[in-house]
Amino acid sequence: EYFQILNDKNTKFNNVTISFDGIDYFATFNIDFAEEEWELTGKNVGCDINSNVNGWLVTSDEEKEYFDIDHENQMVKLINRIMAKCTNGSKKWKKQKIRLLKWYHQRSNKLDDYIEKLSTEMVKKYDTIVFEKNYSKIKILIGGEQNMVFPLTKFITKLQDKFARHKPQAEGVVFVDAKYTSKKCHFCANINHELDVKTRKWKCPNCGKTLDRDINAAINILNRGDYGNSLENAK
Ligand SMILES: [Zn+2]
């Protein structure tokens, strides 16, 4: 995507800055370019935010997103263990230190790439993306024992930026009150007060339909918590 912009003959270069962080060189381009316009699709989606174990993001289209950073974390852990056995500041220690920085780099690059790709994909696919209002209180742990938290606010800001830049005519990101989104059956609007947090699949005691906890919540979020006032007809 970026190379395309840099190679576009309509792109105007204001300046280029080269920086070095001890391992890699970076080129920062200050440019003016024409924004690509993305077509409206007429599609809307509700998103339920979860733990990474059950899919950190579950959509009303029944898609579940997972983010895997386990390998990078294991490498960081392993190198830390090797370093602990080396004499501080020794040649071997320094070599491991560089290795460690590379893995830290790789880990944060992987996360940035993932957020970049997923946000582009979703803004291209949907005109409206609905989240629950209190999303910033939800912590998605992605780092195993190191308890790294997924940068959810960064992801949502990316979506908003891309809507503003590429699809200004779309409604974009919308937030709704998430009250009862998990406990309410999206088929009949019955609220199941007995539902506990551990139950992933449940049968509605009123209409008898079987529901996936997170997909049901995502559909309720898409319906903006208001049964019968849906953007799309719930399945
Ligand atoms: Zn029901």
mmCIF file with all atom_site columns, N, CA and C in Angstrom, residues 60 62 180-192 201-221 223 225-230 232-235:
data_model
loop_
_atom_site.group_PDB
_atom_site.id
_atom_site.type_symbol
_atom_site.label_atom_id
_atom_site.label_alt_id
_atom_site.label_comp_id
_atom_site.label_asym_id
_atom_site.label_entity_id
_atom_site.label_seq_id
_atom_site.pdbx_PDB_ins_code
_atom_site.Cartn_x
_atom_site.Cartn_y
_atom_site.Cartn_z
_atom_site.occupancy
_atom_site.B_iso_or_equiv
_atom_site.pdbx_formal_charge
_atom_site.auth_seq_id
_atom_site.auth_comp_id
_atom_site.auth_asym_id
_atom_site.auth_atom_id
_atom_site.pdbx_PDB_model_num
ATOM 1   N N  . SER A 1 60  ? -20.804 -9.890  13.918 1.00 0.00 ? 60  SER A N  1
ATOM 2   C CA . SER A 1 60  ? -22.166 -10.353 13.631 1.00 0.00 ? 60  SER A CA 1
ATOM 3   C C  . SER A 1 60  ? -22.189 -11.180 12.344 1.00 0.00 ? 60  SER A C  1
ATOM 4   N N  . GLU A 1 62  ? -20.218 -13.599 12.027 1.00 0.00 ? 62  GLU A N  1
ATOM 5   C CA . GLU A 1 62  ? -19.691 -14.864 12.562 1.00 0.00 ? 62  GLU A CA 1
ATOM 6   C C  . GLU A 1 62  ? -18.206 -15.057 12.292 1.00 0.00 ? 62  GLU A C  1
ATOM 7   N N  . TYR A 1 180 ? -27.006 -5.815  28.378 1.00 0.00 ? 180 TYR A N  1
ATOM 8   C CA . TYR A 1 180 ? -27.679 -7.084  28.022 1.00 0.00 ? 180 TYR A CA 1
ATOM 9   C C  . TYR A 1 180 ? -27.309 -7.645  26.645 1.00 0.00 ? 180 TYR A C  1
ATOM 10  N N  . THR A 1 181 ? -26.245 -7.160  26.009 1.00 0.00 ? 181 THR A N  1
ATOM 11  C CA . THR A 1 181 ? -25.931 -7.664  24.669 1.00 0.00 ? 181 THR A CA 1
ATOM 12  C C  . THR A 1 181 ? -25.607 -9.158  24.690 1.00 0.00 ? 181 THR A C  1
ATOM 13  N N  . SER A 1 182 ? -25.029 -9.648  25.800 1.00 0.00 ? 182 SER A N  1
ATOM 14  C CA . SER A 1 182 ? -24.724 -11.082 25.883 1.00 0.00 ? 182 SER A CA 1
ATOM 15  C C  . SER A 1 182 ? -25.945 -11.892 26.279 1.00 0.00 ? 182 SER A C  1
ATOM 16  N N  . LYS A 1 183 ? -26.750 -11.339 27.181 1.00 0.00 ? 183 LYS A N  1
ATOM 17  C CA . LYS A 1 183 ? -27.866 -12.104 27.757 1.00 0.00 ? 183 LYS A CA 1
ATOM 18  C C  . LYS A 1 183 ? -29.144 -12.058 26.937 1.00 0.00 ? 183 LYS A C  1
ATOM 19  N N  . LYS A 1 184 ? -29.208 -11.133 25.997 1.00 0.00 ? 184 LYS A N  1
ATOM 20  C CA . LYS A 1 184 ? -30.437 -11.006 25.211 1.00 0.00 ? 184 LYS A CA 1
ATOM 21  C C  . LYS A 1 184 ? -30.365 -11.884 23.958 1.00 0.00 ? 184 LYS A C  1
ATOM 22  N N  . CYS A 1 185 ? -31.406 -12.696 23.738 1.00 0.00 ? 185 CYS A N  1
ATOM 23  C CA . CYS A 1 185 ? -31.481 -13.532 22.536 1.00 0.00 ? 185 CYS A CA 1
ATOM 24  C C  . CYS A 1 185 ? -31.801 -12.618 21.353 1.00 0.00 ? 185 CYS A C  1
ATOM 25  N N  . HIS A 1 186 ? -30.983 -12.672 20.298 1.00 0.00 ? 186 HIS A N  1
ATOM 26  C CA . HIS A 1 186 ? -31.215 -11.744 19.181 1.00 0.00 ? 186 HIS A CA 1
ATOM 27  C C  . HIS A 1 186 ? -32.409 -12.155 18.312 1.00 0.00 ? 186 HIS A C  1
ATOM 28  N N  . PHE A 1 187 ? -32.904 -13.392 18.519 1.00 0.00 ? 187 PHE A N  1
ATOM 29  C CA . PHE A 1 187 ? -34.071 -13.828 17.752 1.00 0.00 ? 187 PHE A CA 1
ATOM 30  C C  . PHE A 1 187 ? -35.366 -13.280 18.343 1.00 0.00 ? 187 PHE A C  1
ATOM 31  N N  . CYS A 1 188 ? -35.511 -13.388 19.686 1.00 0.00 ? 188 CYS A N  1
ATOM 32  C CA . CYS A 1 188 ? -36.811 -13.064 20.285 1.00 0.00 ? 188 CYS A CA 1
ATOM 33  C C  . CYS A 1 188 ? -36.755 -11.957 21.339 1.00 0.00 ? 188 CYS A C  1
ATOM 34  N N  . ALA A 1 189 ? -35.560 -11.444 21.617 1.00 0.00 ? 189 ALA A N  1
ATOM 35  C CA . ALA A 1 189 ? -35.360 -10.345 22.572 1.00 0.00 ? 189 ALA A CA 1
ATOM 36  C C  . ALA A 1 189 ? -35.558 -10.735 24.036 1.00 0.00 ? 189 ALA A C  1
ATOM 37  N N  . ASN A 1 190 ? -35.726 -12.041 24.278 1.00 0.00 ? 190 ASN A N  1
ATOM 38  C CA . ASN A 1 190 ? -35.845 -12.502 25.662 1.00 0.00 ? 190 ASN A CA 1
ATOM 39  C C  . ASN A 1 190 ? -34.490 -12.346 26.368 1.00 0.00 ? 190 ASN A C  1
ATOM 40  N N  . ILE A 1 191 ? -34.499 -11.878 27.611 1.00 0.00 ? 191 ILE A N  1
ATOM 41  C CA . ILE A 1 191 ? -33.237 -11.733 28.350 1.00 0.00 ? 191 ILE A CA 1
ATOM 42  C C  . ILE A 1 191 ? -33.065 -12.922 29.288 1.00 0.00 ? 191 ILE A C  1
ATOM 43  N N  . ASN A 1 192 ? -31.951 -13.628 29.102 1.00 0.00 ? 192 ASN A N  1
ATOM 44  C CA . ASN A 1 192 ? -31.657 -14.807 29.912 1.00 0.00 ? 192 ASN A CA 1
ATOM 45  C C  . ASN A 1 192 ? -30.798 -14.401 31.107 1.00 0.00 ? 192 ASN A C  1
ATOM 46  N N  . LYS A 1 201 ? -22.010 -21.409 24.609 1.00 0.00 ? 201 LYS A N  1
ATOM 47  C CA . LYS A 1 201 ? -23.175 -21.695 23.766 1.00 0.00 ? 201 LYS A CA 1
ATOM 48  C C  . LYS A 1 201 ? -24.384 -21.877 24.674 1.00 0.00 ? 201 LYS A C  1
ATOM 49  N N  . TRP A 1 202 ? -25.523 -21.316 24.319 1.00 0.00 ? 202 TRP A N  1
ATOM 50  C CA . TRP A 1 202 ? -26.717 -21.492 25.154 1.00 0.00 ? 202 TRP A CA 1
ATOM 51  C C  . TRP A 1 202 ? -27.975 -21.566 24.300 1.00 0.00 ? 202 TRP A C  1
ATOM 52  N N  . LYS A 1 203 ? -28.981 -22.186 24.925 1.00 0.00 ? 203 LYS A N  1
ATOM 53  C CA . LYS A 1 203 ? -30.260 -22.353 24.252 1.00 0.00 ? 203 LYS A CA 1
ATOM 54  C C  . LYS A 1 203 ? -31.234 -21.363 24.875 1.00 0.00 ? 203 LYS A C  1
ATOM 55  N N  . CYS A 1 204 ? -31.864 -20.564 24.049 1.00 0.00 ? 204 CYS A N  1
ATOM 56  C CA . CYS A 1 204 ? -32.782 -19.562 24.570 1.00 0.00 ? 204 CYS A CA 1
ATOM 57  C C  . CYS A 1 204 ? -33.983 -20.256 25.216 1.00 0.00 ? 204 CYS A C  1
ATOM 58  N N  . PRO A 1 205 ? -34.251 -20.002 26.507 1.00 0.00 ? 205 PRO A N  1
ATOM 59  C CA . PRO A 1 205 ? -35.376 -20.659 27.178 1.00 0.00 ? 205 PRO A CA 1
ATOM 60  C C  . PRO A 1 205 ? -36.732 -20.211 26.632 1.00 0.00 ? 205 PRO A C  1
ATOM 61  N N  . ASN A 1 206 ? -36.764 -19.135 25.921 1.00 0.00 ? 206 ASN A N  1
ATOM 62  C CA . ASN A 1 206 ? -38.033 -18.632 25.368 1.00 0.00 ? 206 ASN A CA 1
ATOM 63  C C  . ASN A 1 206 ? -38.340 -19.185 23.980 1.00 0.00 ? 206 ASN A C  1
ATOM 64  N N  . CYS A 1 207 ? -37.377 -19.043 23.032 1.00 0.00 ? 207 CYS A N  1
ATOM 65  C CA . CYS A 1 207 ? -37.663 -19.470 21.651 1.00 0.00 ? 207 CYS A CA 1
ATOM 66  C C  . CYS A 1 207 ? -36.978 -20.780 21.281 1.00 0.00 ? 207 CYS A C  1
ATOM 67  N N  . GLY A 1 208 ? -36.058 -21.252 22.129 1.00 0.00 ? 208 GLY A N  1
ATOM 68  C CA . GLY A 1 208 ? -35.422 -22.540 21.907 1.00 0.00 ? 208 GLY A CA 1
ATOM 69  C C  . GLY A 1 208 ? -34.265 -22.546 20.919 1.00 0.00 ? 208 GLY A C  1
ATOM 70  N N  . LYS A 1 209 ? -33.904 -21.374 20.380 1.00 0.00 ? 209 LYS A N  1
ATOM 71  C CA . LYS A 1 209 ? -32.802 -21.312 19.429 1.00 0.00 ? 209 LYS A CA 1
ATOM 72  C C  . LYS A 1 209 ? -31.457 -21.426 20.167 1.00 0.00 ? 209 LYS A C  1
ATOM 73  N N  . THR A 1 210 ? -30.493 -22.080 19.497 1.00 0.00 ? 210 THR A N  1
ATOM 74  C CA . THR A 1 210 ? -29.157 -22.208 20.076 1.00 0.00 ? 210 THR A CA 1
ATOM 75  C C  . THR A 1 210 ? -28.298 -21.020 19.655 1.00 0.00 ? 210 THR A C  1
ATOM 76  N N  . LEU A 1 211 ? -27.607 -20.441 20.626 1.00 0.00 ? 211 LEU A N  1
ATOM 77  C CA . LEU A 1 211 ? -26.849 -19.219 20.361 1.00 0.00 ? 211 LEU A CA 1
ATOM 78  C C  . LEU A 1 211 ? -25.382 -19.350 20.775 1.00 0.00 ? 211 LEU A C  1
ATOM 79  N N  . ASP A 1 212 ? -24.496 -18.826 19.937 1.00 0.00 ? 212 ASP A N  1
ATOM 80  C CA . ASP A 1 212 ? -23.094 -18.681 20.306 1.00 0.00 ? 212 ASP A CA 1
ATOM 81  C C  . ASP A 1 212 ? -23.016 -17.359 21.069 1.00 0.00 ? 212 ASP A C  1
ATOM 82  N N  . ARG A 1 213 ? -22.521 -17.411 22.267 1.00 0.00 ? 213 ARG A N  1
ATOM 83  C CA . ARG A 1 213 ? -22.516 -16.253 23.145 1.00 0.00 ? 213 ARG A CA 1
ATOM 84  C C  . ARG A 1 213 ? -22.006 -14.970 22.466 1.00 0.00 ? 213 ARG A C  1
ATOM 85  N N  . ASP A 1 214 ? -20.831 -15.067 21.828 1.00 0.00 ? 214 ASP A N  1
ATOM 86  C CA . ASP A 1 214 ? -20.179 -13.872 21.283 1.00 0.00 ? 214 ASP A CA 1
ATOM 87  C C  . ASP A 1 214 ? -20.831 -13.382 19.991 1.00 0.00 ? 214 ASP A C  1
ATOM 88  N N  . ILE A 1 215 ? -21.235 -14.331 19.135 1.00 0.00 ? 215 ILE A N  1
ATOM 89  C CA . ILE A 1 215 ? -21.890 -13.932 17.881 1.00 0.00 ? 215 ILE A CA 1
ATOM 90  C C  . ILE A 1 215 ? -23.248 -13.289 18.192 1.00 0.00 ? 215 ILE A C  1
ATOM 91  N N  . ASN A 1 216 ? -23.980 -13.879 19.158 1.00 0.00 ? 216 ASN A N  1
ATOM 92  C CA . ASN A 1 216 ? -25.252 -13.295 19.575 1.00 0.00 ? 216 ASN A CA 1
ATOM 93  C C  . ASN A 1 216 ? -25.054 -11.860 20.085 1.00 0.00 ? 216 ASN A C  1
ATOM 94  N N  . ALA A 1 217 ? -24.000 -11.666 20.894 1.00 0.00 ? 217 ALA A N  1
ATOM 95  C CA . ALA A 1 217 ? -23.710 -10.328 21.425 1.00 0.00 ? 217 ALA A CA 1
ATOM 96  C C  . ALA A 1 217 ? -23.380 -9.364  20.280 1.00 0.00 ? 217 ALA A C  1
ATOM 97  N N  . ALA A 1 218 ? -22.593 -9.847  19.309 1.00 0.00 ? 218 ALA A N  1
ATOM 98  C CA . ALA A 1 218 ? -22.214 -8.991  18.169 1.00 0.00 ? 218 ALA A CA 1
ATOM 99  C C  . ALA A 1 218 ? -23.437 -8.573  17.356 1.00 0.00 ? 218 ALA A C  1
ATOM 100 N N  . ILE A 1 219 ? -24.387 -9.500  17.194 1.00 0.00 ? 219 ILE A N  1
ATOM 101 C CA . ILE A 1 219 ? -25.617 -9.171  16.453 1.00 0.00 ? 219 ILE A CA 1
ATOM 102 C C  . ILE A 1 219 ? -26.436 -8.142  17.234 1.00 0.00 ? 219 ILE A C  1
ATOM 103 N N  . ASN A 1 220 ? -26.502 -8.304  18.563 1.00 0.00 ? 220 ASN A N  1
ATOM 104 C CA . ASN A 1 220 ? -27.213 -7.308  19.380 1.00 0.00 ? 220 ASN A CA 1
ATOM 105 C C  . ASN A 1 220 ? -26.538 -5.939  19.302 1.00 0.00 ? 220 ASN A C  1
ATOM 106 N N  . ILE A 1 221 ? -25.215 -5.946  19.227 1.00 0.00 ? 221 ILE A N  1
ATOM 107 C CA . ILE A 1 221 ? -24.476 -4.678  19.101 1.00 0.00 ? 221 ILE A CA 1
ATOM 108 C C  . ILE A 1 221 ? -24.785 -4.048  17.736 1.00 0.00 ? 221 ILE A C  1
ATOM 109 N N  . ASN A 1 223 ? -27.485 -4.426  16.102 1.00 0.00 ? 223 ASN A N  1
ATOM 110 C CA . ASN A 1 223 ? -28.861 -3.930  16.222 1.00 0.00 ? 223 ASN A CA 1
ATOM 111 C C  . ASN A 1 223 ? -28.964 -2.747  17.176 1.00 0.00 ? 223 ASN A C  1
ATOM 112 N N  . GLY A 1 225 ? -28.513 -2.533  20.318 1.00 0.00 ? 225 GLY A N  1
ATOM 113 C CA . GLY A 1 225 ? -29.155 -2.831  21.594 1.00 0.00 ? 225 GLY A CA 1
ATOM 114 C C  . GLY A 1 225 ? -30.665 -2.666  21.559 1.00 0.00 ? 225 GLY A C  1
ATOM 115 N N  . ASP A 1 226 ? -31.162 -2.419  20.357 1.00 0.00 ? 226 ASP A N  1
ATOM 116 C CA . ASP A 1 226 ? -32.570 -2.089  20.235 1.00 0.00 ? 226 ASP A CA 1
ATOM 117 C C  . ASP A 1 226 ? -33.236 -3.116  19.348 1.00 0.00 ? 226 ASP A C  1
ATOM 118 N N  . TYR A 1 227 ? -33.859 -4.101  19.945 1.00 0.00 ? 227 TYR A N  1
ATOM 119 C CA . TYR A 1 227 ? -34.477 -5.171  19.170 1.00 0.00 ? 227 TYR A CA 1
ATOM 120 C C  . TYR A 1 227 ? -35.585 -4.616  18.287 1.00 0.00 ? 227 TYR A C  1
ATOM 121 N N  . GLY A 1 228 ? -35.588 -5.029  17.029 1.00 0.00 ? 228 GLY A N  1
ATOM 122 C CA . GLY A 1 228 ? -36.614 -4.565  16.106 1.00 0.00 ? 228 GLY A CA 1
ATOM 123 C C  . GLY A 1 228 ? -36.223 -3.283  15.393 1.00 0.00 ? 228 GLY A C  1
ATOM 124 N N  . ASN A 1 229 ? -35.088 -2.726  15.771 1.00 0.00 ? 229 ASN A N  1
ATOM 125 C CA . ASN A 1 229 ? -34.626 -1.506  15.116 1.00 0.00 ? 229 ASN A CA 1
ATOM 126 C C  . ASN A 1 229 ? -33.289 -1.807  14.458 1.00 0.00 ? 229 ASN A C  1
ATOM 127 N N  . SER A 1 230 ? -33.254 -2.962  13.803 1.00 0.00 ? 230 SER A N  1
ATOM 128 C CA . SER A 1 230 ? -31.984 -3.480  13.301 1.00 0.00 ? 230 SER A CA 1
ATOM 129 C C  . SER A 1 230 ? -31.571 -2.837  12.005 1.00 0.00 ? 230 SER A C  1
ATOM 130 N N  . GLU A 1 232 ? -29.731 -4.510  9.862  1.00 0.00 ? 232 GLU A N  1
ATOM 131 C CA . GLU A 1 232 ? -29.894 -5.616  8.929  1.00 0.00 ? 232 GLU A CA 1
ATOM 132 C C  . GLU A 1 232 ? -30.849 -6.601  9.589  1.00 0.00 ? 232 GLU A C  1
ATOM 133 N N  . ASN A 1 233 ? -31.505 -7.423  8.783  1.00 0.00 ? 233 ASN A N  1
ATOM 134 C CA . ASN A 1 233 ? -32.365 -8.422  9.405  1.00 0.00 ? 233 ASN A CA 1
ATOM 135 C C  . ASN A 1 233 ? -31.507 -9.490  10.033 1.00 0.00 ? 233 ASN A C  1
ATOM 136 N N  . ALA A 1 234 ? -31.677 -9.671  11.310 1.00 0.00 ? 234 ALA A N  1
ATOM 137 C CA . ALA A 1 234 ? -30.906 -10.702 12.006 1.00 0.00 ? 234 ALA A CA 1
ATOM 138 C C  . ALA A 1 234 ? -31.317 -12.055 11.457 1.00 0.00 ? 234 ALA A C  1
ATOM 139 N N  . LYS A 1 235 ? -30.299 -12.941 11.362 1.00 0.00 ? 235 LYS A N  1
ATOM 140 C CA . LYS A 1 235 ? -30.580 -14.274 10.798 1.00 0.00 ? 235 LYS A CA 1
ATOM 141 C C  . LYS A 1 235 ? -31.499 -15.065 11.710 1.00 0.00 ? 235 LYS A C  1
#
